Short mmCIF file of C-alpha atoms and ligand atoms in Angstrom, two decimals:
data_model
loop_
_atom_site.label_atom_id
_atom_site.label_comp_id
_atom_site.label_asym_id
_atom_site.label_seq_id
_atom_site.Cartn_x
_atom_site.Cartn_y
_atom_site.Cartn_z
CA MET C 1222 12.83 3.31 -26.15
CA HIS C 1223 15.01 5.16 -23.66
CA LEU C 1224 16.01 2.84 -20.42
CA ARG C 1225 16.81 5.88 -18.05
CA LEU C 1226 15.20 8.50 -15.97
CA THR C 1227 14.64 11.70 -17.53
CA GLU C 1228 16.33 14.68 -15.69
CA GLU C 1229 13.03 15.73 -14.32
CA GLN C 1230 12.31 12.33 -12.86
CA LYS C 1231 16.13 11.89 -11.62
CA MET C 1232 15.73 15.49 -10.06
CA VAL C 1233 12.45 14.21 -8.23
CA GLN C 1234 14.14 10.80 -7.07
CA GLN C 1235 17.20 13.03 -5.35
CA THR C 1236 14.81 15.41 -3.63
CA ILE C 1237 13.00 12.38 -2.01
CA ARG C 1238 16.14 10.51 -1.46
CA LYS C 1239 17.71 13.27 0.47
CA PHE C 1240 14.25 14.32 2.31
CA VAL C 1241 14.32 10.52 3.53
CA GLU C 1242 17.68 10.74 4.61
CA LYS C 1243 17.81 14.30 6.14
CA GLU C 1244 14.29 14.15 7.52
CA LEU C 1245 12.92 10.43 7.88
CA ILE C 1246 16.10 8.21 8.76
CA PRO C 1247 16.97 10.12 11.81
CA LEU C 1248 13.63 9.50 13.30
CA GLU C 1249 14.31 5.64 12.85
CA ASN C 1250 15.61 4.94 16.36
CA ASP C 1251 12.42 6.77 17.88
CA VAL C 1252 10.26 4.78 15.96
CA LEU C 1253 11.56 1.78 17.19
CA LYS C 1254 11.41 2.89 20.44
CA ASN C 1255 7.81 4.30 20.50
CA GLU C 1256 6.72 0.55 18.95
CA ARG C 1257 8.45 -1.10 21.20
CA GLU C 1258 7.00 0.83 24.13
CA GLY C 1259 3.62 0.11 22.70
CA ARG C 1260 3.42 3.99 21.32
CA PRO C 1261 2.25 5.26 17.95
CA SER C 1262 5.24 4.91 15.73
CA ILE C 1263 5.25 8.39 15.09
CA SER C 1264 2.93 11.50 16.58
CA ASN C 1265 0.52 13.07 14.66
CA GLU C 1266 2.03 16.25 14.99
CA LYS C 1267 5.23 14.97 13.71
CA LEU C 1268 3.28 13.44 10.87
CA LYS C 1269 2.01 17.00 9.81
CA GLU C 1270 5.16 18.53 10.43
CA LEU C 1271 7.12 16.30 8.24
CA GLN C 1272 4.15 16.63 5.51
CA LEU C 1273 4.56 20.41 5.82
CA LYS C 1274 8.47 20.25 5.08
CA ALA C 1275 7.51 17.74 2.15
CA LYS C 1276 4.80 20.41 0.89
CA GLU C 1277 7.42 23.20 0.86
CA ALA C 1278 9.67 20.91 -1.35
CA GLY C 1279 6.60 20.87 -3.69
CA PHE C 1280 5.33 17.25 -2.50
CA TRP C 1281 2.15 17.75 -1.22
CA GLY C 1282 -0.99 15.92 -3.20
CA ILE C 1283 1.30 13.86 -5.35
CA ASN C 1284 -1.47 12.13 -7.13
CA THR C 1285 -4.16 14.76 -6.67
CA PRO C 1286 -5.10 16.48 -9.57
CA GLU C 1287 -3.98 20.05 -10.34
CA GLU C 1288 -7.36 21.34 -9.65
CA TYR C 1289 -7.66 20.25 -6.36
CA GLY C 1290 -4.58 21.74 -5.37
CA GLY C 1291 -2.26 18.65 -5.84
CA VAL C 1292 0.55 18.07 -8.65
CA ASP C 1293 -0.17 15.12 -10.07
CA LEU C 1294 2.80 13.63 -10.47
CA GLY C 1295 2.12 10.77 -12.83
CA GLN C 1296 2.34 7.16 -12.26
CA MET C 1297 6.12 6.99 -13.32
CA MET C 1298 6.94 9.76 -10.78
CA MET C 1299 4.93 7.72 -8.29
CA ALA C 1300 7.07 4.50 -8.76
CA ILE C 1301 10.07 6.62 -7.91
CA VAL C 1302 8.66 8.23 -5.10
CA PHE C 1303 7.47 5.08 -3.41
CA MET C 1304 10.72 3.35 -4.36
CA GLU C 1305 12.86 6.21 -2.38
CA ILE C 1306 10.49 6.82 0.42
CA SER C 1307 10.32 2.93 1.25
CA LYS C 1308 14.02 2.97 2.01
CA THR C 1309 12.89 4.08 5.53
CA PHE C 1310 10.31 2.25 7.78
CA VAL C 1311 9.30 5.52 8.96
CA PRO C 1312 5.59 5.26 8.39
CA PHE C 1313 5.51 8.65 6.50
CA PHE C 1314 2.75 9.43 4.08
CA PHE C 1315 2.68 12.68 1.73
CA GLY C 1316 -0.40 15.06 2.62
CA GLY C 1317 -2.84 16.24 0.42
CA SER C 1318 -4.54 12.82 -0.90
CA ALA C 1319 -7.32 11.03 -1.14
CA ASP C 1320 -8.75 7.68 -1.94
CA ASN C 1321 -8.83 7.33 -5.81
CA ILE C 1322 -12.44 6.46 -5.97
CA LEU C 1323 -13.76 9.59 -3.93
CA TYR C 1324 -13.09 11.41 -6.84
CA TYR C 1325 -16.51 9.65 -8.39
CA GLY C 1326 -18.29 11.57 -5.82
CA ASN C 1327 -20.96 13.92 -7.14
CA GLU C 1328 -20.22 17.56 -6.32
CA GLU C 1329 -21.74 18.05 -2.82
CA GLN C 1330 -19.91 14.61 -2.09
CA LYS C 1331 -16.44 15.83 -3.39
CA GLU C 1332 -17.18 19.04 -0.94
CA LYS C 1333 -18.12 17.08 1.93
CA TYR C 1334 -15.71 14.30 2.00
CA LEU C 1335 -13.00 14.41 -0.72
CA ILE C 1336 -11.45 18.11 0.10
CA PRO C 1337 -11.59 17.72 3.55
CA THR C 1338 -9.34 14.11 2.92
CA ILE C 1339 -7.34 16.00 1.01
CA ASN C 1340 -6.67 18.92 3.64
CA GLY C 1341 -6.23 16.24 6.33
CA ASP C 1342 -9.11 17.22 7.92
CA LYS C 1343 -10.86 14.01 7.74
CA LYS C 1344 -9.87 10.49 7.60
CA SER C 1345 -11.20 7.60 5.37
CA CYS C 1346 -11.11 3.86 5.23
CA PHE C 1347 -12.08 1.60 2.43
CA ALA C 1348 -14.19 -1.57 3.34
CA MET C 1349 -14.57 -4.52 1.19
CA THR C 1350 -13.37 -7.71 3.05
CA GLU C 1351 -15.75 -9.37 5.50
CA PRO C 1352 -15.05 -12.46 7.59
CA GLY C 1353 -16.41 -14.67 5.23
CA ALA C 1354 -15.24 -12.93 2.11
CA GLY C 1355 -11.73 -11.95 1.35
CA SER C 1356 -10.15 -13.38 -2.07
CA ASP C 1357 -13.66 -14.40 -2.72
CA THR C 1358 -15.06 -10.51 -2.86
CA ARG C 1359 -18.18 -12.21 -5.07
CA ASN C 1360 -19.14 -13.73 -1.44
CA ILE C 1361 -20.07 -10.36 0.18
CA LYS C 1362 -22.52 -10.63 2.71
CA MET C 1363 -23.20 -7.26 4.11
CA THR C 1364 -26.49 -5.53 3.21
CA ALA C 1365 -28.15 -2.14 2.25
CA VAL C 1366 -31.73 -2.24 2.12
CA LYS C 1367 -33.73 0.83 1.08
CA ASP C 1368 -36.29 2.51 3.66
CA GLY C 1369 -37.51 5.83 2.02
CA ASN C 1370 -34.96 8.02 1.00
CA GLU C 1371 -32.43 6.02 3.49
CA TRP C 1372 -30.57 2.64 3.44
CA VAL C 1373 -30.16 0.21 6.31
CA LEU C 1374 -26.63 -1.35 6.71
CA ASN C 1375 -26.33 -4.68 8.45
CA GLY C 1376 -23.09 -6.60 8.53
CA GLU C 1377 -19.35 -6.64 9.57
CA LYS C 1378 -15.90 -5.65 7.72
CA THR C 1379 -12.64 -6.90 8.49
CA PHE C 1380 -9.07 -6.18 8.13
CA ILE C 1381 -10.06 -2.56 7.43
CA THR C 1382 -6.89 0.04 6.97
CA GLY C 1383 -7.40 3.01 9.26
CA GLY C 1384 -10.93 1.41 10.23
CA ASN C 1385 -10.06 2.64 13.85
CA GLU C 1386 -8.87 6.13 13.08
CA ALA C 1387 -11.31 6.75 10.34
CA ASP C 1388 -13.89 9.70 10.52
CA PHE C 1389 -16.09 7.86 7.02
CA VAL C 1390 -15.75 4.87 5.74
CA MET C 1391 -16.45 3.66 1.72
CA VAL C 1392 -18.08 0.47 2.31
CA ILE C 1393 -19.27 -2.00 -0.07
CA ALA C 1394 -22.71 -3.66 0.74
CA VAL C 1395 -25.12 -6.16 -1.23
CA THR C 1396 -27.91 -4.05 -2.59
CA ASP C 1397 -29.25 -6.26 -5.16
CA LYS C 1398 -28.43 -10.33 -4.14
CA ASP C 1399 -29.87 -11.90 -7.16
CA LYS C 1400 -27.30 -9.60 -9.24
CA GLY C 1401 -24.11 -11.10 -8.00
CA PRO C 1402 -20.94 -8.46 -8.36
CA GLU C 1403 -23.58 -6.25 -10.45
CA GLY C 1404 -25.68 -5.93 -7.45
CA VAL C 1405 -23.34 -4.40 -4.65
CA THR C 1406 -23.21 -0.55 -4.10
CA CYS C 1407 -20.61 1.65 -2.33
CA PHE C 1408 -21.69 3.97 0.32
CA ILE C 1409 -20.09 6.89 2.06
CA VAL C 1410 -20.59 6.16 5.77
CA ASP C 1411 -19.89 8.97 8.41
CA ARG C 1412 -18.75 7.11 11.51
CA ASP C 1413 -21.32 9.20 13.71
CA MET C 1414 -24.15 7.61 11.58
CA GLY C 1415 -23.15 4.49 14.21
CA TRP C 1416 -20.79 2.07 12.85
CA GLU C 1417 -18.23 0.82 15.14
CA SER C 1418 -14.66 -0.05 14.97
CA GLU C 1419 -12.36 -2.64 17.08
CA TYR C 1420 -8.73 -2.92 16.46
CA ILE C 1421 -7.05 -6.11 15.39
CA HIS C 1422 -3.50 -6.86 16.39
CA THR C 1423 -1.39 -8.20 13.92
CA MET C 1424 2.54 -9.32 13.72
CA GLY C 1425 2.87 -5.62 12.25
CA GLU C 1426 3.33 -2.57 13.94
CA TRP C 1427 0.03 -1.52 13.28
CA GLY C 1428 -3.22 -3.27 12.80
CA PRO C 1429 -6.48 -3.08 10.68
CA ALA C 1430 -9.78 -3.04 12.28
CA SER C 1431 -13.26 -4.80 12.25
CA LEU C 1432 -16.36 -2.74 11.33
CA PHE C 1433 -19.68 -3.51 12.74
CA PHE C 1434 -22.71 -1.85 11.25
CA ASP C 1435 -25.94 -2.63 13.10
CA ASN C 1436 -29.06 -1.08 11.67
CA VAL C 1437 -26.71 1.93 10.29
CA ARG C 1438 -28.89 4.46 8.65
CA VAL C 1439 -27.31 5.73 5.27
CA PRO C 1440 -29.08 8.74 3.36
CA GLU C 1441 -29.65 8.16 -0.44
CA GLU C 1442 -27.46 10.91 -1.05
CA ASN C 1443 -24.30 9.03 0.40
CA ILE C 1444 -23.93 6.32 -2.40
CA LEU C 1445 -20.61 6.51 -4.29
CA GLY C 1446 -21.08 6.14 -8.04
CA GLU C 1447 -24.08 4.43 -9.07
CA VAL C 1448 -26.09 2.00 -7.57
CA ASN C 1449 -25.25 -1.36 -8.28
CA GLY C 1450 -21.77 -0.02 -9.34
CA GLY C 1451 -19.84 -0.95 -6.13
CA TYR C 1452 -18.00 -3.95 -7.32
CA LYS C 1453 -16.32 -1.90 -9.96
CA LEU C 1454 -15.13 0.96 -7.87
CA GLY C 1455 -13.86 -1.96 -5.15
CA LEU C 1456 -11.38 -3.20 -7.85
CA GLU C 1457 -10.71 -0.01 -9.08
CA TRP C 1458 -9.66 0.91 -5.52
CA ILE C 1459 -7.41 -2.30 -5.07
CA GLY C 1460 -6.18 -2.34 -8.31
CA PHE C 1461 -4.41 1.32 -8.36
CA ALA C 1462 -2.89 0.06 -5.12
CA ARG C 1463 -1.60 -3.40 -6.33
CA TRP C 1464 1.78 -2.13 -8.25
CA VAL C 1465 2.77 -0.03 -4.93
CA VAL C 1466 3.56 -3.05 -2.73
CA GLY C 1467 5.88 -3.82 -5.37
CA ALA C 1468 7.64 -0.26 -5.93
CA ARG C 1469 7.62 -0.14 -1.77
CA ALA C 1470 9.59 -3.89 -1.79
CA VAL C 1471 12.13 -2.26 -3.98
CA GLY C 1472 12.50 0.46 -1.75
CA ALA C 1473 12.97 -1.64 1.46
CA ALA C 1474 15.12 -4.52 -0.11
CA GLU C 1475 17.97 -1.87 -1.58
CA ARG C 1476 18.13 -0.59 1.46
CA LEU C 1477 18.53 -3.92 3.57
CA LEU C 1478 20.62 -5.23 0.78
CA GLN C 1479 23.18 -2.15 1.58
CA MET C 1480 22.84 -3.21 5.21
CA ALA C 1481 23.99 -6.69 4.35
CA ILE C 1482 26.56 -5.26 2.27
CA ASP C 1483 27.85 -2.96 4.81
CA TYR C 1484 27.79 -5.72 7.64
CA SER C 1485 29.59 -8.35 5.70
CA LYS C 1486 32.25 -6.74 5.03
CA GLU C 1487 32.59 -5.58 8.54
CA ARG C 1488 31.88 -9.07 10.25
CA GLU C 1489 34.87 -11.42 10.52
CA THR C 1490 34.54 -15.23 11.27
CA PHE C 1491 37.34 -17.37 11.12
CA GLY C 1492 40.03 -15.05 10.32
CA LYS C 1493 37.99 -13.28 7.39
CA PRO C 1494 35.29 -10.83 6.72
CA ILE C 1495 31.91 -13.04 5.49
CA ALA C 1496 32.00 -10.97 2.57
CA ASP C 1497 34.84 -12.89 1.59
CA ARG C 1498 32.70 -16.32 1.83
CA GLN C 1499 30.72 -17.41 -1.43
CA ALA C 1500 27.55 -18.38 0.76
CA ILE C 1501 27.40 -14.61 1.54
CA GLN C 1502 28.22 -13.49 -1.72
CA TRP C 1503 25.40 -15.79 -3.32
CA GLN C 1504 22.92 -14.38 -1.08
CA ILE C 1505 24.14 -10.76 -2.13
CA ALA C 1506 23.97 -11.53 -5.80
CA ASP C 1507 20.58 -13.23 -5.80
CA SER C 1508 19.09 -10.42 -4.04
CA ALA C 1509 20.18 -7.95 -6.41
CA VAL C 1510 19.18 -9.77 -9.07
CA GLU C 1511 15.76 -10.38 -7.91
CA ILE C 1512 15.49 -6.11 -6.58
CA GLU C 1513 16.34 -4.96 -10.27
CA ALA C 1514 13.84 -7.48 -11.80
CA ALA C 1515 11.07 -6.33 -9.44
CA LYS C 1516 12.26 -2.65 -10.14
CA TRP C 1517 11.56 -3.24 -13.90
CA LEU C 1518 8.13 -4.75 -13.49
CA VAL C 1519 7.24 -2.08 -11.16
CA LEU C 1520 8.02 0.78 -13.51
CA ASN C 1521 6.77 -1.07 -16.51
CA ALA C 1522 3.19 -1.01 -14.99
CA ALA C 1523 3.31 2.78 -14.16
CA TYR C 1524 4.89 3.13 -17.39
CA THR C 1525 1.94 1.48 -19.19
CA LEU C 1526 -0.85 3.41 -16.91
CA ASP C 1527 0.64 6.38 -17.57
CA ALA C 1528 0.57 5.35 -21.56
CA GLY C 1529 -3.30 5.21 -21.22
CA GLU C 1530 -3.28 1.32 -21.41
CA ASP C 1531 -4.49 -1.40 -19.23
CA ASN C 1532 -1.83 -2.35 -16.56
CA ARG C 1533 -3.64 -4.59 -14.84
CA HIS C 1534 -1.84 -7.73 -15.61
CA LEU C 1535 1.57 -6.13 -15.32
CA ALA C 1536 0.41 -4.83 -12.10
CA SER C 1537 -0.37 -8.08 -10.70
CA MET C 1538 3.07 -9.57 -12.01
CA ALA C 1539 4.89 -6.28 -10.38
CA LYS C 1540 2.77 -7.07 -6.74
CA LEU C 1541 3.35 -11.04 -6.61
CA TYR C 1542 6.94 -10.80 -7.97
CA GLY C 1543 7.87 -7.61 -6.06
CA SER C 1544 6.40 -8.80 -2.51
CA ASN C 1545 8.17 -12.44 -3.02
CA MET C 1546 11.70 -10.50 -3.55
CA GLY C 1547 10.92 -8.38 -0.65
CA ASN C 1548 10.39 -11.31 1.52
CA ASN C 1549 13.50 -13.03 0.11
CA VAL C 1550 15.76 -10.15 0.28
CA VAL C 1551 14.71 -9.39 4.17
CA ASP C 1552 14.96 -13.16 4.78
CA ARG C 1553 18.58 -13.08 3.70
CA VAL C 1554 19.73 -10.24 5.04
CA LEU C 1555 18.47 -11.15 8.56
CA GLN C 1556 20.40 -14.24 7.75
CA ILE C 1557 23.70 -12.61 6.68
CA HIS C 1558 23.04 -10.54 10.16
CA GLY C 1559 23.03 -13.81 12.12
CA GLY C 1560 21.92 -13.50 15.70
CA MET C 1561 22.26 -10.05 15.49
CA GLY C 1562 19.34 -9.97 12.79
CA TYR C 1563 17.22 -11.48 14.86
CA THR C 1564 17.48 -9.07 17.73
CA ARG C 1565 15.47 -5.92 18.43
CA GLU C 1566 18.43 -3.47 18.33
CA LEU C 1567 18.53 -3.62 14.65
CA PRO C 1568 14.88 -3.25 12.35
CA ILE C 1569 15.63 -5.80 10.02
CA GLU C 1570 13.02 -8.22 12.46
CA ARG C 1571 10.53 -5.37 12.00
CA TRP C 1572 10.89 -5.26 8.39
CA TYR C 1573 10.50 -8.92 8.34
CA ARG C 1574 7.32 -9.14 10.11
CA GLU C 1575 6.35 -6.05 7.60
CA ALA C 1576 6.97 -7.93 4.23
CA ARG C 1577 4.89 -10.57 5.46
CA LEU C 1578 1.96 -8.31 4.86
CA TRP C 1579 2.90 -7.79 1.36
CA ARG C 1580 2.11 -11.36 -0.05
CA ILE C 1581 -1.25 -10.84 1.46
CA TYR C 1582 -3.18 -7.55 1.06
CA ASP C 1583 -4.53 -6.04 -2.10
CA GLY C 1584 -4.91 -9.48 -3.20
CA THR C 1585 -2.68 -12.80 -1.90
CA ASP C 1586 -0.08 -14.29 -4.14
CA GLU C 1587 -2.53 -16.81 -5.03
CA ILE C 1588 -4.96 -14.14 -6.54
CA GLN C 1589 -2.08 -12.35 -8.34
CA ARG C 1590 -1.16 -16.00 -9.98
CA LEU C 1591 -5.06 -16.89 -10.55
CA ILE C 1592 -5.40 -13.30 -12.29
CA ILE C 1593 -2.10 -13.84 -14.70
CA SER C 1594 -2.70 -17.34 -15.85
CA ARG C 1595 -6.38 -16.62 -16.35
CA ASN C 1596 -5.23 -13.70 -18.91
CA LEU C 1597 -3.09 -15.62 -20.87
CA LEU C 1598 -4.99 -18.90 -21.07
CA LYS C 1599 -8.33 -16.75 -21.94
CA GLY C 1600 -6.23 -14.94 -24.23
CA HIS C 1601 -6.57 -11.47 -22.96
CA VAL C 1602 -2.66 -10.93 -22.52
CA LYS C 1603 -0.58 -12.72 -24.96
CA VAL C 1604 3.05 -13.93 -24.08
CA GLY C 1605 5.13 -11.43 -24.45
CA GLN C 1606 2.69 -8.76 -25.51
CA PHE C 1607 4.12 -5.68 -23.76
CA ILE C 1608 7.84 -4.95 -25.23
C1 FAD L 698 -3.14 -5.67 7.51
C2 FAD L 698 -4.20 -5.97 6.66
C3 FAD L 698 -4.93 -4.68 5.76
C4 FAD L 698 -5.88 -4.47 4.91
N1 FAD L 698 -6.63 -3.57 4.61
C5 FAD L 698 -7.94 -3.93 3.90
C6 FAD L 698 -8.68 -3.07 3.59
O1 FAD L 698 -8.12 -1.54 3.83
N2 FAD L 698 -9.89 -2.94 3.22
C7 FAD L 698 -10.26 -3.97 2.56
O2 FAD L 698 -11.02 -4.15 2.14
N3 FAD L 698 -9.61 -5.19 2.71
C8 FAD L 698 -8.44 -5.35 3.56
N4 FAD L 698 -7.51 -6.26 3.80
C9 FAD L 698 -8.12 -7.55 3.44
C10 FAD L 698 -7.11 -8.41 2.16
O3 FAD L 698 -7.45 -7.94 1.35
C11 FAD L 698 -7.57 -9.89 2.52
O4 FAD L 698 -6.94 -10.37 3.85
C12 FAD L 698 -7.09 -10.62 1.20
O5 FAD L 698 -7.67 -10.52 0.21
C13 FAD L 698 -7.11 -12.00 1.82
O6 FAD L 698 -8.49 -12.33 2.13
P1 FAD L 698 -8.69 -13.71 3.30
O7 FAD L 698 -7.76 -12.91 4.32
O8 FAD L 698 -10.29 -13.63 3.39
O9 FAD L 698 -8.06 -14.70 2.90
P2 FAD L 698 -8.71 -15.96 2.02
O10 FAD L 698 -9.57 -15.18 0.77
O11 FAD L 698 -9.65 -16.73 2.95
O12 FAD L 698 -7.97 -17.04 1.50
C14 FAD L 698 -7.17 -17.98 2.45
C15 FAD L 698 -5.74 -18.43 1.62
O13 FAD L 698 -6.38 -19.20 0.21
C16 FAD L 698 -5.90 -18.82 -0.90
N5 FAD L 698 -7.02 -18.74 -2.14
C17 FAD L 698 -8.21 -18.31 -1.61
N6 FAD L 698 -8.67 -18.18 -2.64
C18 FAD L 698 -8.13 -19.23 -3.65
C19 FAD L 698 -8.12 -19.53 -5.02
N7 FAD L 698 -9.32 -19.34 -5.74
N8 FAD L 698 -7.37 -20.25 -5.31
C20 FAD L 698 -6.04 -20.49 -4.70
N9 FAD L 698 -5.74 -19.87 -3.26
C21 FAD L 698 -6.77 -19.26 -3.01
C22 FAD L 698 -5.39 -17.05 -0.45
O14 FAD L 698 -4.46 -17.26 -1.24
C23 FAD L 698 -4.93 -17.61 1.05
O15 FAD L 698 -3.67 -18.01 0.70
C24 FAD L 698 -6.39 -6.22 4.62
C25 FAD L 698 -5.45 -7.32 5.12
C26 FAD L 698 -4.85 -7.23 6.44
C27 FAD L 698 -4.26 -8.34 6.72
#
């Protein structure tokens, strides 16, 4: 067991760190200004320009197989990359990627949807959640009824990330209501087949969408995977992202903690820097300990997947602990900055609002606890099994 990054991993970490410092952090003031004046955080042109710069440094399709032009870094590297990239709130993401379940498409679907998504010519979204079915995904009501060689979709999806911008959606609908989770199917549905979207305003700087399907006709060939095989695809889509939320929280929390350390040394009250007060020191210490713990959980979840083992238990732990850690840290950092922390002159309040989402999407805190405890109580995972 070697508990240090390899030379290659360190190199990737340093490269991304430099990219963040040189290309992204200088954009932060503009991002805040844009958002506060109601414009998109960053223009599409700027995002593309940044993605091309990252491509020059070798970061294109970081989780995309080489046969599709990616570099397929593997999960550990991805964890390292996500932790670094999240040290800024500039909403950057690397080009050359597609949702993991699109790879389950047949050759025609890959040609029509996967490749254009990887190339950045098409945008996708994934829709499982409904107004009456969030955590309780088994309660999905959206229907797909076969009519000739088409399926007719009716229902509403909600909270769909990218739902307003997407050219097509991978949507889960009930195809056999007597079979429960074994009776749902994933369909690839182009926007011009007739679904509509509506932006949902949130406390964050971007919002998901509601999607409306009113007799939307979808050809048989647009089924992704198998008929009645949608639930598994849905869980796969969600499962992947889980530990990534923890990784993002680690990156943000490290940056925020550094801000608090710097500020506490400068800010004087009653004739001394606040860094000299135990009340502040303990908040710094607790934050540092929690960040470190979350980091190891994230790395373990990523490592386990790279090793070809089932990492779902660890991914839930990394997601649960990481997102709570992120919320604790941003709250302490805001507190250490006092009134300034509450203002819009600093980005802390922005991070504070964003962090709150981490505890909700990709499975809430309560659902992660349910999964973790169920695994232990049913004996799927033994206490202390992993190391
Ligand atoms: C910004 C944003 C983006 C999102 N993006 C997507 C997306 O792209 N695609 C998609 O399909 N979905 C997406 N979601 C939906 C998200 O996954 C759900 O909001 C989440 O799973 C919770 O579902 P819910 O909101 O219906 O809450 P509910 O399931 O109604 O839960 C309400 C509360 O009850 C708790 N609870 C529920 N069941 C139990 C239980 N058995 N035991 C204990 N407590 C329980 C929950 O933890 C929560 O605190 C997104 C959500 C948001 C806010």
